[in-house]
């Protein structure tokens, strides 16, 4: 999407990240790599003891990732949560808490910042609290004492701090005396790397550059299969970088060279001829396994940079950002912004960077926020597929670009490619191919990446599924669900779990009533079980009233996040018909006021606007209604044709 080189910082004002003295990074291990902002073990023990008397803040996964970025020095050698949200054009992490939770805090307090398991990561010495204009959150501003880095059980070999990456670059000889001459570039991979991206990396290596693929994984859940799938796919793509170039790739690679040349022109520098890019590893003096390197960084991935959203979008070349300027350079003495506005780094649907209020607790873990979707493909759309307006996108992109360019510079890299390459497939394009179980052409994604995706995401006909009926009492949900289950079992091929409304209430939701809160809890429980069933490859058929749209949407998202498909069936039988049937006599009791809050009579039913199938049993027989549902399942690929 954009290519930037990192010009030298203004030496009078802003130190290059990590630099504490003038050194040539190509000259062996240096004393200048001291970005890590952790206190000594003795001081950490002192802080841990003292923290027993402090208030605690349990950070969300995203806040934890942003704190990690601060502690590894990605925003400069003297981090903290500054009063300004953006310094030298680079957005910096902020820490926001609900206003009510911040009430007991005052300037001068120290707060223990903890991970979701209650382990203290840092001590925050609060300098000031800045109320948000909306009044719902408060920003904590202050300095940090880092106690330890957050623990990551996954992929330890791929997680390098800026210091460690700089050392690795030196060890590989991937540093150069000046920008552009053999120095390593960052290729940001917010989603996957496809054939066009591989071509772009090869184009860079043809220019003599080495590439470090920086994969933002901030907030990823190590127990999330999608996160691991993404990393496996990225590794497979790097293998493809070393494979011989196919003719179909050559076009994409030459486009990438042209695009990069524009960026290089904007940066005011010339490309230098590079070594033979097709030399197989192992023939050089210091043969690395790959011509490029994958590093997982605790930046928060952005949907905007994960996949092209429309043809041509990824051709945009932005001018170089002033990303090497030190974002934490002190502003005018006493400067405090008047208020705080959202940093706007993230599009809707992804968790806002640093904006989600943390939960303040005196001890122990608190509920963590939801981490950004790590599953690279959500075939039916969903949170990660949300598309904000074009203007908002442009603003967010500019801020992201500035931040990413700065981060790459912090990691010792001399330029950045940000966003997918021209020709990279969109999420929907890949999802459709995977849904159908068809081959993914090598022109779109390297075969090894396609194989990883296909292994993890089976075609719809073999994928877990939830069929979720909603409708008024007496509309026919149980009858149709029962009939549908029979038909599916007759056909074979799917393992089915029936979660009927009445049965669930007798077991899973025993004791719950019909208040909105109880109904929501009941439906969420059904959704939870359905997600487990579908995630394990089974088929859940659910038939509650589920009168509220919000919870129905949550259930859809839960099931899809578990890797299953979701089909919403609205049984739209009119109230008068349901009431006339009154099989259980409940409508009569509701009209008489004996049963309070009865759906359709004295309690709301929100008509679905997102139903995949709608059937009215006043118009259709049970068999006809089920035929319609089966037709939909076949056309959508959830069932193989009979
Ligand atoms: N106040 C009130 N409102 C609606 N329904 C009521 C109520 N009280 C009892 N019942 C009986 O409970 C069944 C609905 O339970 P659900 O779990 O499907 O409802 S919900 O989704 O939690 O709203 C529903 O069963 P169905 O007729 O199968 O829908 C009713 O028999
Ligand atoms: N076309 C139809 N489809 C489904 N049910 C029908 C139909 N026509 C009449 N009914 C009757 O309507 C009632 C629906 O009850 P039920 O399936 O328990 O609904 P719900 O689960 O939505 O409360 C049953 O008595 C069923 O026999």
XYZ file of C-alpha atoms in Angstrom, residues 89 97 120 151 237 310 328 406 508 569 574 581 595 642:
14
model
C 3.738 13.108 13.844
C -9.758 3.724 32.056
C 2.700 -6.933 37.482
C 4.946 -13.536 28.801
C 5.396 -17.418 2.365
C -10.787 -2.562 -3.531
C 8.726 11.293 22.926
C 8.712 4.863 13.209
C -28.314 -25.402 30.597
C -33.443 -18.880 10.059
C -47.334 -13.702 12.334
C -52.325 -21.933 17.746
C -47.654 -14.405 32.602
C -28.252 -34.629 -2.762
